[in-house]
Short mmCIF file of C-alpha atoms and ligand atoms in Angstrom, two decimals:
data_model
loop_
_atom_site.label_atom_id
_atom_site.label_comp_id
_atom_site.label_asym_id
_atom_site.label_seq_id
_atom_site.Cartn_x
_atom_site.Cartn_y
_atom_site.Cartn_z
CA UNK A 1 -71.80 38.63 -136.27
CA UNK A 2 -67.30 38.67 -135.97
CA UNK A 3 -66.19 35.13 -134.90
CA UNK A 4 -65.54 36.96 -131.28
CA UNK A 5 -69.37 37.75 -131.22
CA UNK A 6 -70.89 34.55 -131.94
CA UNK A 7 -68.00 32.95 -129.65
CA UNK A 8 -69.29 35.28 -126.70
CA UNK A 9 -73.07 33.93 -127.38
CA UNK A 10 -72.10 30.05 -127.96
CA UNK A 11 -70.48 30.59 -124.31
CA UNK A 12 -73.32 31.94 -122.67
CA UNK A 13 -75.60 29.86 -124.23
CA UNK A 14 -73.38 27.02 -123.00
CA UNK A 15 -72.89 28.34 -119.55
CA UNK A 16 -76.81 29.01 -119.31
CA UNK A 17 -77.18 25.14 -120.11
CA UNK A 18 -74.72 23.80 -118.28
CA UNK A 19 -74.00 25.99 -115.15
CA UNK A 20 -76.06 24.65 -112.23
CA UNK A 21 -77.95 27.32 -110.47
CA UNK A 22 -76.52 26.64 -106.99
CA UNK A 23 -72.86 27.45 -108.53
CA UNK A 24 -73.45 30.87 -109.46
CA UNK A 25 -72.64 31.93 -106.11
CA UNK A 26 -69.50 32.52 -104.35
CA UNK A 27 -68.05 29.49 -101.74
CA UNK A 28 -68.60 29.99 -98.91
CA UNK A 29 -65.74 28.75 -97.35
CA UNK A 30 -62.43 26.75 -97.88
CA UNK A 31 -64.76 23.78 -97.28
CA UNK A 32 -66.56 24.51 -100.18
CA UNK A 33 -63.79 24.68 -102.69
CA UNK A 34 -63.52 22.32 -105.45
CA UNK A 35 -60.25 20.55 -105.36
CA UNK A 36 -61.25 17.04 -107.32
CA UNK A 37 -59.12 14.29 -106.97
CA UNK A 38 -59.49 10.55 -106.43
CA UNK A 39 -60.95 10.71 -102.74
CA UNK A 40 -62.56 14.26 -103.41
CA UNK A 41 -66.09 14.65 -100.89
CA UNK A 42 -68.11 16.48 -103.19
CA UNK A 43 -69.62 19.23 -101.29
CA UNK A 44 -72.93 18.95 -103.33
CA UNK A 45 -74.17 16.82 -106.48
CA UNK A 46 -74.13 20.21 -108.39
CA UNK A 47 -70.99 21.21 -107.57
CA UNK A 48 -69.31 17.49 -109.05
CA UNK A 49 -71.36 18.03 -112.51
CA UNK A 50 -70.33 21.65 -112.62
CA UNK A 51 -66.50 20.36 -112.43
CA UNK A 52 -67.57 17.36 -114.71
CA UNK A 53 -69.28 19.47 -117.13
CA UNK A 54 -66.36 22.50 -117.35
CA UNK A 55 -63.60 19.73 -117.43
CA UNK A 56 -64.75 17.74 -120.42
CA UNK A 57 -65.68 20.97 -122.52
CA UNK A 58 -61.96 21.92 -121.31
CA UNK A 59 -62.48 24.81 -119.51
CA UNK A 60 -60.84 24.12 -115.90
CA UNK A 61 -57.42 24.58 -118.41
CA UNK A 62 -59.47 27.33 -121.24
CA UNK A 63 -56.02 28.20 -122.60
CA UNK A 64 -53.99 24.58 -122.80
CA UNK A 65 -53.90 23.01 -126.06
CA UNK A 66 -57.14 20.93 -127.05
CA UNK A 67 -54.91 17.65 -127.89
CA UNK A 68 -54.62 17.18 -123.67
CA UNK A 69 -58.13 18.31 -123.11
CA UNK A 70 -57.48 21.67 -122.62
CA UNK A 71 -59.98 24.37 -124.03
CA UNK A 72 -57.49 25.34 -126.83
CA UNK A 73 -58.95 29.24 -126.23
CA UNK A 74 -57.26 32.16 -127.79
CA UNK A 75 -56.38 35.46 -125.63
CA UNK A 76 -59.55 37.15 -126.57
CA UNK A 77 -61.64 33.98 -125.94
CA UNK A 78 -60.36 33.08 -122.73
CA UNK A 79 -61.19 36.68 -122.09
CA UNK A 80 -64.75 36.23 -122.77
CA UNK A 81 -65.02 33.36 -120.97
CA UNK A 82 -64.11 34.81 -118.10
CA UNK A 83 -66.29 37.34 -118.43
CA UNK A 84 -69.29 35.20 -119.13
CA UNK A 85 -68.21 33.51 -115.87
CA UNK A 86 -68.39 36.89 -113.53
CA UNK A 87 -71.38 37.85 -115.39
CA UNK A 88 -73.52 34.98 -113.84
CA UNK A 89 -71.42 34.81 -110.43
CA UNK A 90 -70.33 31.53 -111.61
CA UNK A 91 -67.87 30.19 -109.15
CA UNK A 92 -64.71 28.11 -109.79
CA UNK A 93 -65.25 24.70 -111.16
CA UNK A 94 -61.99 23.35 -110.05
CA UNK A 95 -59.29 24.51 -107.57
CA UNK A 96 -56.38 22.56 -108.49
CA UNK A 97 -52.23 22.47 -107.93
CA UNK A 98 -52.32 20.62 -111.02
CA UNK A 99 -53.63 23.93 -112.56
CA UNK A 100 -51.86 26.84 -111.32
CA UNK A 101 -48.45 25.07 -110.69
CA UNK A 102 -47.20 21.55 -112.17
CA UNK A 103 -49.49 21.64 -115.30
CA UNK A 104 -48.06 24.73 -117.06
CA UNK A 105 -44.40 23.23 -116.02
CA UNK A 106 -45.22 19.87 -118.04
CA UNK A 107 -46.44 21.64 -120.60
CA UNK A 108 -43.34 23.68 -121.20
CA UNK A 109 -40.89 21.15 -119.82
CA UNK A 110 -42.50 17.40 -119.87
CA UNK A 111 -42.23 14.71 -122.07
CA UNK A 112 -44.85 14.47 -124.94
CA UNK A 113 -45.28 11.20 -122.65
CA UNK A 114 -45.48 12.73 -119.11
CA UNK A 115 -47.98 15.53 -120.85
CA UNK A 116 -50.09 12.59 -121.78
CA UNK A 117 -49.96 11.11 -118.93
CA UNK A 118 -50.91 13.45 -116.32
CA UNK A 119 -52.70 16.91 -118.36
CA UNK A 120 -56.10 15.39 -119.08
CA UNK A 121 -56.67 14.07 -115.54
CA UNK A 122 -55.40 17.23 -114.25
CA UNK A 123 -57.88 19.17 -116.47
CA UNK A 124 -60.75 16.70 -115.61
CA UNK A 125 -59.91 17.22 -111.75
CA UNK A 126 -59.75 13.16 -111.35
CA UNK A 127 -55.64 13.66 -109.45
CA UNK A 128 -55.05 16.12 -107.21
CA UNK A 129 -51.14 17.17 -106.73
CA UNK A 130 -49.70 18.43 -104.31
CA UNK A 131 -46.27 20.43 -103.87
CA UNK A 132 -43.10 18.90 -102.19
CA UNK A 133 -40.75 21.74 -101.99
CA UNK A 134 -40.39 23.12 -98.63
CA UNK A 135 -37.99 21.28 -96.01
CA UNK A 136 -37.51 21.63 -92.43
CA UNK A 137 -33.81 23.95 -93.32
CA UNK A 138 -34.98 24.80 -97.30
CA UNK A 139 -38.24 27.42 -97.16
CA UNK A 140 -36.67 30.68 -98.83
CA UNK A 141 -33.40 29.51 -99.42
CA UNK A 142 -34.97 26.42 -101.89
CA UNK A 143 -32.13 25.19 -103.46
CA UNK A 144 -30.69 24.40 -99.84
CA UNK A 145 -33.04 21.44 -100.25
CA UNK A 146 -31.27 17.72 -98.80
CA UNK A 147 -34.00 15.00 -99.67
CA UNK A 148 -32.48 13.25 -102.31
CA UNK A 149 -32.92 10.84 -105.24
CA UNK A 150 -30.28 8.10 -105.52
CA UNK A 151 -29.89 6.64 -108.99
CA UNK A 152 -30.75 2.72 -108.92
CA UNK A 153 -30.08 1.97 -112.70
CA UNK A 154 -33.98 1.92 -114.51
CA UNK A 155 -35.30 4.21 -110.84
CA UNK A 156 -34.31 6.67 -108.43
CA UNK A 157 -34.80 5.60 -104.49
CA UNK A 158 -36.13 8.83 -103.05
CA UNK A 159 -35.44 9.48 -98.90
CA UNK A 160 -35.82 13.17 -97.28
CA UNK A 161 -38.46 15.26 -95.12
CA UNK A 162 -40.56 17.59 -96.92
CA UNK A 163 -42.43 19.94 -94.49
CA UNK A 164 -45.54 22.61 -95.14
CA UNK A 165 -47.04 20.20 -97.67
CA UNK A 166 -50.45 22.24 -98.24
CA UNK A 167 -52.90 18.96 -98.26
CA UNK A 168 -50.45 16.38 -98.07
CA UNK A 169 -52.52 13.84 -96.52
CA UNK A 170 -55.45 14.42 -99.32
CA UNK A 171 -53.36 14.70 -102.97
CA UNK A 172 -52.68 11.72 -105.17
CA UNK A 173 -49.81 12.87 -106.83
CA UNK A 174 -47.04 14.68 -105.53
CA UNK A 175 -44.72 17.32 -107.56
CA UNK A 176 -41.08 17.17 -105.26
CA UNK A 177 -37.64 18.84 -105.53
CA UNK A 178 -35.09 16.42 -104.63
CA UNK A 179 -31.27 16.37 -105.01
CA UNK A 180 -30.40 14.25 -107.88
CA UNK A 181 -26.00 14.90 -107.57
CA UNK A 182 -24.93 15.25 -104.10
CA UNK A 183 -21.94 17.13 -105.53
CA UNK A 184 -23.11 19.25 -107.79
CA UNK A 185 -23.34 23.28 -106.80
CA UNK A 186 -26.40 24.12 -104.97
CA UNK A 187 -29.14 25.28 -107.73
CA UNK A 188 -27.10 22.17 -109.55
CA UNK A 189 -28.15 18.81 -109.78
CA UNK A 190 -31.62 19.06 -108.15
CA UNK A 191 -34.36 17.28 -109.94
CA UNK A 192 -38.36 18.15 -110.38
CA UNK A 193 -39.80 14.35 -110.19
CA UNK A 194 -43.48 13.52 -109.99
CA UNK A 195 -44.82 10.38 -107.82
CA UNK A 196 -48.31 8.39 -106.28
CA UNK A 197 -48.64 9.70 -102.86
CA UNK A 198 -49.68 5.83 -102.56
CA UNK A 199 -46.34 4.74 -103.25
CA UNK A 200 -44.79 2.72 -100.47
CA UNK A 201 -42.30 4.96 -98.36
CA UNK A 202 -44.75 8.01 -98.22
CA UNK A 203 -45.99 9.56 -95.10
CA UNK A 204 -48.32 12.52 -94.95
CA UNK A 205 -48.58 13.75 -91.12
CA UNK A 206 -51.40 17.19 -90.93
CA UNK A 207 -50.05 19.56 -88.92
CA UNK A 208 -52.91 21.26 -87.06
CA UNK A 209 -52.97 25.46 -87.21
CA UNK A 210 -54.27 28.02 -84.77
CA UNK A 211 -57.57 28.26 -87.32
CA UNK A 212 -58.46 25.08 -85.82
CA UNK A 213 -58.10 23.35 -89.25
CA UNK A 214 -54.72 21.04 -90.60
CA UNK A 215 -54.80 21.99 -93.90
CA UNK A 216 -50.48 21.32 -94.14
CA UNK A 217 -48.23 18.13 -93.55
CA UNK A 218 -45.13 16.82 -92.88
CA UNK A 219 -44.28 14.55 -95.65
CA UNK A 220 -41.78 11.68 -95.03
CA UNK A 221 -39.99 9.74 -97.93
CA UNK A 222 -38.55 6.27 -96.69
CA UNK A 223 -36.86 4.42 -99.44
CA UNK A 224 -39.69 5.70 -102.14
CA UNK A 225 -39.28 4.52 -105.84
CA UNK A 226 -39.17 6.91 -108.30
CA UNK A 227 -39.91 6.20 -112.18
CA UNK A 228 -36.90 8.10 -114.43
CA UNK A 229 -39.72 8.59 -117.13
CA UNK A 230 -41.93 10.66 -114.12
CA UNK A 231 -38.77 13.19 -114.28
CA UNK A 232 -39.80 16.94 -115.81
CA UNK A 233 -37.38 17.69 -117.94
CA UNK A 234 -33.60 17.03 -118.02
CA UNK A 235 -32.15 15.12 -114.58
CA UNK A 236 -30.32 17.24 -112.60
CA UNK A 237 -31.77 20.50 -114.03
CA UNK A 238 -35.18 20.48 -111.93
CA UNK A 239 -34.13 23.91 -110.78
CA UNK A 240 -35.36 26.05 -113.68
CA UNK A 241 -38.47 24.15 -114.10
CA UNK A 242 -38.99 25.00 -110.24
CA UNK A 243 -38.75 29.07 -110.82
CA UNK A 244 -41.02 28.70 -113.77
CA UNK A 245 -43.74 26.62 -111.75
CA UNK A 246 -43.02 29.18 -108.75
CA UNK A 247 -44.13 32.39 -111.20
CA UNK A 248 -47.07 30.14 -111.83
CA UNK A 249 -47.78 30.10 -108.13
CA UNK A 250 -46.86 33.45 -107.22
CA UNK A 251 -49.26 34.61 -110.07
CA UNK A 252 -52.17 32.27 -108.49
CA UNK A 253 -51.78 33.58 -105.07
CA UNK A 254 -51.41 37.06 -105.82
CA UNK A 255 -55.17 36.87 -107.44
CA UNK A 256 -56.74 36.62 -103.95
CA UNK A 257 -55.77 40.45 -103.70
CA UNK A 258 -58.60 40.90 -106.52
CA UNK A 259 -61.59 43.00 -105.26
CA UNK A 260 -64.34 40.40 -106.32
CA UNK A 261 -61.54 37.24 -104.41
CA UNK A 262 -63.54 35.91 -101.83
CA UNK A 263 -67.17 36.46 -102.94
CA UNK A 264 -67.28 39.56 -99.98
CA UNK A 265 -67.34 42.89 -101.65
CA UNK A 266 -65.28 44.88 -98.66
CA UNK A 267 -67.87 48.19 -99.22
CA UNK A 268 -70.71 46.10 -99.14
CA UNK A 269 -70.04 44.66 -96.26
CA UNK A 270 -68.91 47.88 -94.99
CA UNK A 271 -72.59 49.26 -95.90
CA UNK A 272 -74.45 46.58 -94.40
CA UNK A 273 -72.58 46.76 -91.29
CA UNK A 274 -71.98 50.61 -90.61
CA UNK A 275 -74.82 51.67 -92.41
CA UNK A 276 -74.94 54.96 -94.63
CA UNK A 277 -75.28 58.27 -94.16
CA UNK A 278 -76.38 60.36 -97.69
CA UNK A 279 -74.71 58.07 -99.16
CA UNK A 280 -71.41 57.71 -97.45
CA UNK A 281 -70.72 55.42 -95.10
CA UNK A 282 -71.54 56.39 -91.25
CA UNK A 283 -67.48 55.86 -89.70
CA UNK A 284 -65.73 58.61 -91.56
CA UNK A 285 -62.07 56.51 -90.36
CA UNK A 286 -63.50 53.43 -91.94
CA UNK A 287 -65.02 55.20 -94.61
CA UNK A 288 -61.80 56.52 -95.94
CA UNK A 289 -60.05 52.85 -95.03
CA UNK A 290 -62.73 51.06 -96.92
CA UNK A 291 -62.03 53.85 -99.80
CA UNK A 292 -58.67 53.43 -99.71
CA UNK A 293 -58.47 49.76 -99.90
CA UNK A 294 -61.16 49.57 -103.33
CA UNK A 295 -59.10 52.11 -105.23
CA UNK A 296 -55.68 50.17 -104.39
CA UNK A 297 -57.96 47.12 -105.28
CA UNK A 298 -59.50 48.63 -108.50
CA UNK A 299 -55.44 49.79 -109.51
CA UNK A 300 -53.91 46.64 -108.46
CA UNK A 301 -56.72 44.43 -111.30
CA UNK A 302 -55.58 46.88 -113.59
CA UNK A 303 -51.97 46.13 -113.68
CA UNK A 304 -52.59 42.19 -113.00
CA UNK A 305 -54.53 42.15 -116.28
CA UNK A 306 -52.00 44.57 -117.77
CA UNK A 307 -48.65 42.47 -117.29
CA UNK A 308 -50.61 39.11 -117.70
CA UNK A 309 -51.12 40.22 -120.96
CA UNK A 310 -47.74 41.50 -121.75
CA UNK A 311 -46.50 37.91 -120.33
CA UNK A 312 -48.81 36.10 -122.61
CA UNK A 313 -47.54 37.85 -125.39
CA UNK A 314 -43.62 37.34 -124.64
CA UNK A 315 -42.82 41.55 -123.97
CA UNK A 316 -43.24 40.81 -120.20
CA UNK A 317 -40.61 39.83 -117.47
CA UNK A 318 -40.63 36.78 -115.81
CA UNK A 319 -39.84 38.39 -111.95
CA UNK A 320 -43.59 40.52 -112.50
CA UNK A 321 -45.16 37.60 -110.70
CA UNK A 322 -43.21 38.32 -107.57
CA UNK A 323 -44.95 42.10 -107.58
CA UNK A 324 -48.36 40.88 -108.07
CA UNK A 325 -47.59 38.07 -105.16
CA UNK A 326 -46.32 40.86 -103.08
CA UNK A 327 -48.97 43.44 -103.91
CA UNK A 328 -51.86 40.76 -104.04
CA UNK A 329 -50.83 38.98 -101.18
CA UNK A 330 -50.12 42.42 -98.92
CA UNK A 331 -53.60 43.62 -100.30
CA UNK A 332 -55.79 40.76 -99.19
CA UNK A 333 -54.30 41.01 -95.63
CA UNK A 334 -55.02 44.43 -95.21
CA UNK A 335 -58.98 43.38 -96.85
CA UNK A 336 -59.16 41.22 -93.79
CA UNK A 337 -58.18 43.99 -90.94
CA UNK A 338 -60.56 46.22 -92.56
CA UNK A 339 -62.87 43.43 -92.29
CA UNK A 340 -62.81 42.68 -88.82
CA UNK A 341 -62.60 46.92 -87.96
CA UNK A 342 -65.91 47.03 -90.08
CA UNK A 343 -67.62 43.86 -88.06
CA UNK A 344 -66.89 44.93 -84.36
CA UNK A 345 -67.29 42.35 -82.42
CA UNK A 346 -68.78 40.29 -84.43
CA UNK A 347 -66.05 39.06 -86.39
CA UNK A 348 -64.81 37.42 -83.76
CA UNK A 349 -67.61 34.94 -83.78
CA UNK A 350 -65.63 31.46 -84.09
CA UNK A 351 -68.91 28.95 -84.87
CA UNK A 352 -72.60 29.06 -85.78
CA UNK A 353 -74.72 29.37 -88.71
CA UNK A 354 -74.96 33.60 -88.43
CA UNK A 355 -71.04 33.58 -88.99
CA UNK A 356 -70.84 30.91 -91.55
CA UNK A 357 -68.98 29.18 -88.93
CA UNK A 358 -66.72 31.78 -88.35
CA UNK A 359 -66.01 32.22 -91.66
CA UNK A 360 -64.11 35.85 -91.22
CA UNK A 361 -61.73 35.28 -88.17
CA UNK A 362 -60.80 31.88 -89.53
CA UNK A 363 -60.05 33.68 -93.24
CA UNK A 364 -58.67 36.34 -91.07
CA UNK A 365 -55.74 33.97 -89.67
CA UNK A 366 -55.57 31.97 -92.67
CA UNK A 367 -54.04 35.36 -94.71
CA UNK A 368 -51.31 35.82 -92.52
CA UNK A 369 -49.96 32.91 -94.29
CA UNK A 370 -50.36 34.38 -97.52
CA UNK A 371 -46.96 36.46 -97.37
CA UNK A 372 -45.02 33.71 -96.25
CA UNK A 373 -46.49 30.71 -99.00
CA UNK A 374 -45.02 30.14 -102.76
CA UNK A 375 -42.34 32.68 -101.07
CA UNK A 376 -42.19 35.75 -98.49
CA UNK A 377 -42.94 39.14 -99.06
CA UNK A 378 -38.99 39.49 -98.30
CA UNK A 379 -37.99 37.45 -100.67
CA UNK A 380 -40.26 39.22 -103.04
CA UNK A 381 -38.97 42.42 -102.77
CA UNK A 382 -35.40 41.23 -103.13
CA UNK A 383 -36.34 39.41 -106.50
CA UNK A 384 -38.22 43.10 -107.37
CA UNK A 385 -35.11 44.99 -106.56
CA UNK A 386 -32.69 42.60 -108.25
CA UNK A 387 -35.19 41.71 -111.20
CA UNK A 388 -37.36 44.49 -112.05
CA UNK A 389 -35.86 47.33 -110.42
CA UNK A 390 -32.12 46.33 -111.51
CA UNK A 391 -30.58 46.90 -108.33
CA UNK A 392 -28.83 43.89 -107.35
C1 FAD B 1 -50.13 28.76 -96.14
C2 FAD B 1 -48.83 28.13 -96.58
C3 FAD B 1 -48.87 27.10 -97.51
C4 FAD B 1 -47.68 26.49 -97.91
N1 FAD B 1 -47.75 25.43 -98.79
C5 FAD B 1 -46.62 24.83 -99.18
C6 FAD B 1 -46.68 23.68 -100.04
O1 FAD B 1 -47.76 23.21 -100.44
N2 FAD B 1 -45.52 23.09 -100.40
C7 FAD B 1 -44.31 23.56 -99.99
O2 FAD B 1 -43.31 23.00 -100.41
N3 FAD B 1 -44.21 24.63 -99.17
C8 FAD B 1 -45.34 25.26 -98.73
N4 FAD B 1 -45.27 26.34 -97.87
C9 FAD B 1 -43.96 26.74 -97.34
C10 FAD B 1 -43.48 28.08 -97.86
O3 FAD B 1 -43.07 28.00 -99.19
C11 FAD B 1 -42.35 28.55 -96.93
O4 FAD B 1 -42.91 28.73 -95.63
C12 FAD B 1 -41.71 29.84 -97.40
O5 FAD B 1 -41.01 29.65 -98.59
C13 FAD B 1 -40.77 30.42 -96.32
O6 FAD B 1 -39.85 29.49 -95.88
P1 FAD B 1 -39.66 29.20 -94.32
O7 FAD B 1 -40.99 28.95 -93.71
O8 FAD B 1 -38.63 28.14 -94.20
O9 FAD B 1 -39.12 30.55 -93.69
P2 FAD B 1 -37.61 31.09 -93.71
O10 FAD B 1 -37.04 30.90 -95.07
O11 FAD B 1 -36.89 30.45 -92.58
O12 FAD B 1 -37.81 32.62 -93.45
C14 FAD B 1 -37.97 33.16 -92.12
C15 FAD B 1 -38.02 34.67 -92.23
O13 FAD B 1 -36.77 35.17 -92.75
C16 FAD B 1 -36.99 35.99 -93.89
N5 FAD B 1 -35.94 35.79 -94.88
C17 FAD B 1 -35.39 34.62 -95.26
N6 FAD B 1 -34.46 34.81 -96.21
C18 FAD B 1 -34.43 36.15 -96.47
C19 FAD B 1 -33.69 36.98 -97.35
N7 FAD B 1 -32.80 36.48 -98.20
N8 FAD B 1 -33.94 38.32 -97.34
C20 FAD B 1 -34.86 38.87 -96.49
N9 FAD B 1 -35.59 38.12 -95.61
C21 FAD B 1 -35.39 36.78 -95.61
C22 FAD B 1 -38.34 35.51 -94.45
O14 FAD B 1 -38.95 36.53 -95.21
C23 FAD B 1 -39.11 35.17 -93.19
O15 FAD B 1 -39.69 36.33 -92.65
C24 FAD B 1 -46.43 26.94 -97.41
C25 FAD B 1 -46.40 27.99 -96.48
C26 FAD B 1 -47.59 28.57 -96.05
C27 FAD B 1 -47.54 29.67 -95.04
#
């Protein structure tokens, strides 16, 4: 048996062991997302072992190095792990900021200190971050960002409004953009800093949405202390390490355009509501749709897994990440029109059990947003044109 083999069988020996039986099914809603943290409501006793389990063995992180708990995988192990995963339906064991955005960015930028600090609780889901970059006049143009960090000798003294903070009022730890030299040129003298959303100064207000739910904040800093060793990377150079984090995101949000995203297969729900006809689905308009949209779908995994790779192995470019956001992001909404088309008028069921509690016209609104978070689909296709495309 090659090392790969008996790698693929210790894995799903593992997973058989270890995965509970009530997590090899998709969440059902946002609700039922694992996001960890100190405060975290577990939404079931399985669900907490299944991140407790998959965070000691390091596999919440399967490709950070083993010395900050990570799984220490290879490509072609991470591979099979995530294959093992789909293969039992297994869901995701942790959702995490600390993941997809400010963990790779201490990695490559942090202090052997900060990395030791912060990766293994990240990768054991015990903080949960959230991301302070938005303002009330800084959304696409960033680095017009005015909160600022005043230099107080051994701290900084942090004051500013940060606004769209996705779970503000629910993180422990906040990764923030603030201006570290007043003077300096705009992408100039802006630092990334890291701080306890319990420190004094810090105000999470929720901002409720037209899903019903408040899932974003307004975040007020009033005279908050700042640590200079909780700085990622060089002062007053916080803006690189905020467009690598950002291809981090952009890369994590384009994924919900994957066909399996979700846990709703768009055909079969198609099938089950439209019914078939020798095999084809009954509404020849939606049937071509529904068509459409798993071939785009089916295309669109291909090239994710295609430039991931390429990135991994240093041949890729940096600005791909905007084209999967766009193309991911653009995807999913059009998965949720087709959706409600397919349902009738049942998809506009807001509450009950039958709807999972409204489950697709709350999803529905919710991926509007995703064009506009971790960067519009405008601002997208200007990095494409400028980046990729070499127009700019
Ligand atoms: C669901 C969701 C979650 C979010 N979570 C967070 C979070 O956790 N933390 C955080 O910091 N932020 C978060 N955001 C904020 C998000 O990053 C900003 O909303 C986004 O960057 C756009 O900024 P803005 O809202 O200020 O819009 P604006 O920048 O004011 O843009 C308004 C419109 O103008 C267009 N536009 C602007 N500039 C250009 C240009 N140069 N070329 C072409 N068109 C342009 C935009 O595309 C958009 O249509 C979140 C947003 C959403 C929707």
């Amino acid at each position: 048996m090659s090392d790969l083999q008996a790698f693929r069988q210790e894995t799903r020996d593992w997973l058989e062991e270890n995965c509970p039986l009530s997590m090899r099914q998709p969440a059902k809603a946002g609700e039922d997302m694992c996001w960890g943290g100190r405060n975290f409501k577990f939404s079931s006793e399985d669900q907490k072992l299944w991140m407790q389990r998959m965070g000691a063995k390091g596999w919440t992180a399967p490709d950070w190095p083993a010395e900050y708990g990570g799984g220490g995988l290879d490509r072609a192990q991470h591979k099979i792990l995530k294959e093992e995963l789909a293969r039992i339906n297994a869901r995701s064991p942790l959702d995490s900021f600390g993941i997809w955005m400010i963990g790779p960015a201490i990695l490559k930028f942090g202090s052997e200190a900060l990395k030791q600090q912060h990766l293994p609780p990240i990768i054991r889901g015990e903080i949960r971050w959230c991301q302070g970059y938005s303002e009330p006049g800084a959304g696409s143009d960033l680095a017009g960002l005015q909160s600022k960090a005043e230099d107080r000798g051994d701290h900084f003294i942090a004051n500013g409004q940060k606004v769209w903070t996705s779970y503000g009022d629910k993180a422990d730890w906040m990764f923030c953009l603030l201006r570290t030299d007043p003077d300096a040129k705009k992408q100039m003298g802006i630092s990334l800093v890291l701080f306890d959303m319990e420190t004094e100064g810090v105000t999470a207000k929720p901002i409720k949405l037209i899903s019903g739910s408040s899932p974003f904040c307004e975040t007020f800093l009033d005279d908050v202390r700042v640590e200079k060793d909780q700085v990622v990377g060089e002062v007053n150079q916080g803006w690189t390490i905020a467009k690598y984090l950002l291809t981090h995101e952009r890369e994590m949000i384009g994924g919900m355009g994957r066909a399996e995203a979700g846990g709703k297969s768009l055909s079969q729900v198609a099938v089950k509501a439209l019914g078939i006809d020798n095999g084809r689905l009954h509404n020849p308009l939606l049937r071509g749709e529904v068509a459409k949209w798993e071939i785009d779908a089916a295309c669109f995994a291909l090239t994710a897994e295609r430039v991931t790779d390429e990135v991994k192995s240093g041949h890729g470019v940096g600005a791909t990440s905007a084209m999967l956001k766009y193309y991911g992001t653009e995807l999913n909404k059009r998965r949720f029109e087709t959706l409600l088309k397919v349902n009738g008028s049942d998809a506009m069921v807001w509450d009950g059990e039958a709807s999972d509690d409204g489950w697709l016209p709350r999803t529905w609104l919710r991926t509007k947003g995703n064009s506009i978070e971790g960067g519009t689909s405008e601002v997208q296709l200007n990095v494409i044109a400028k980046n990729i495309l070499g127009l700019g």
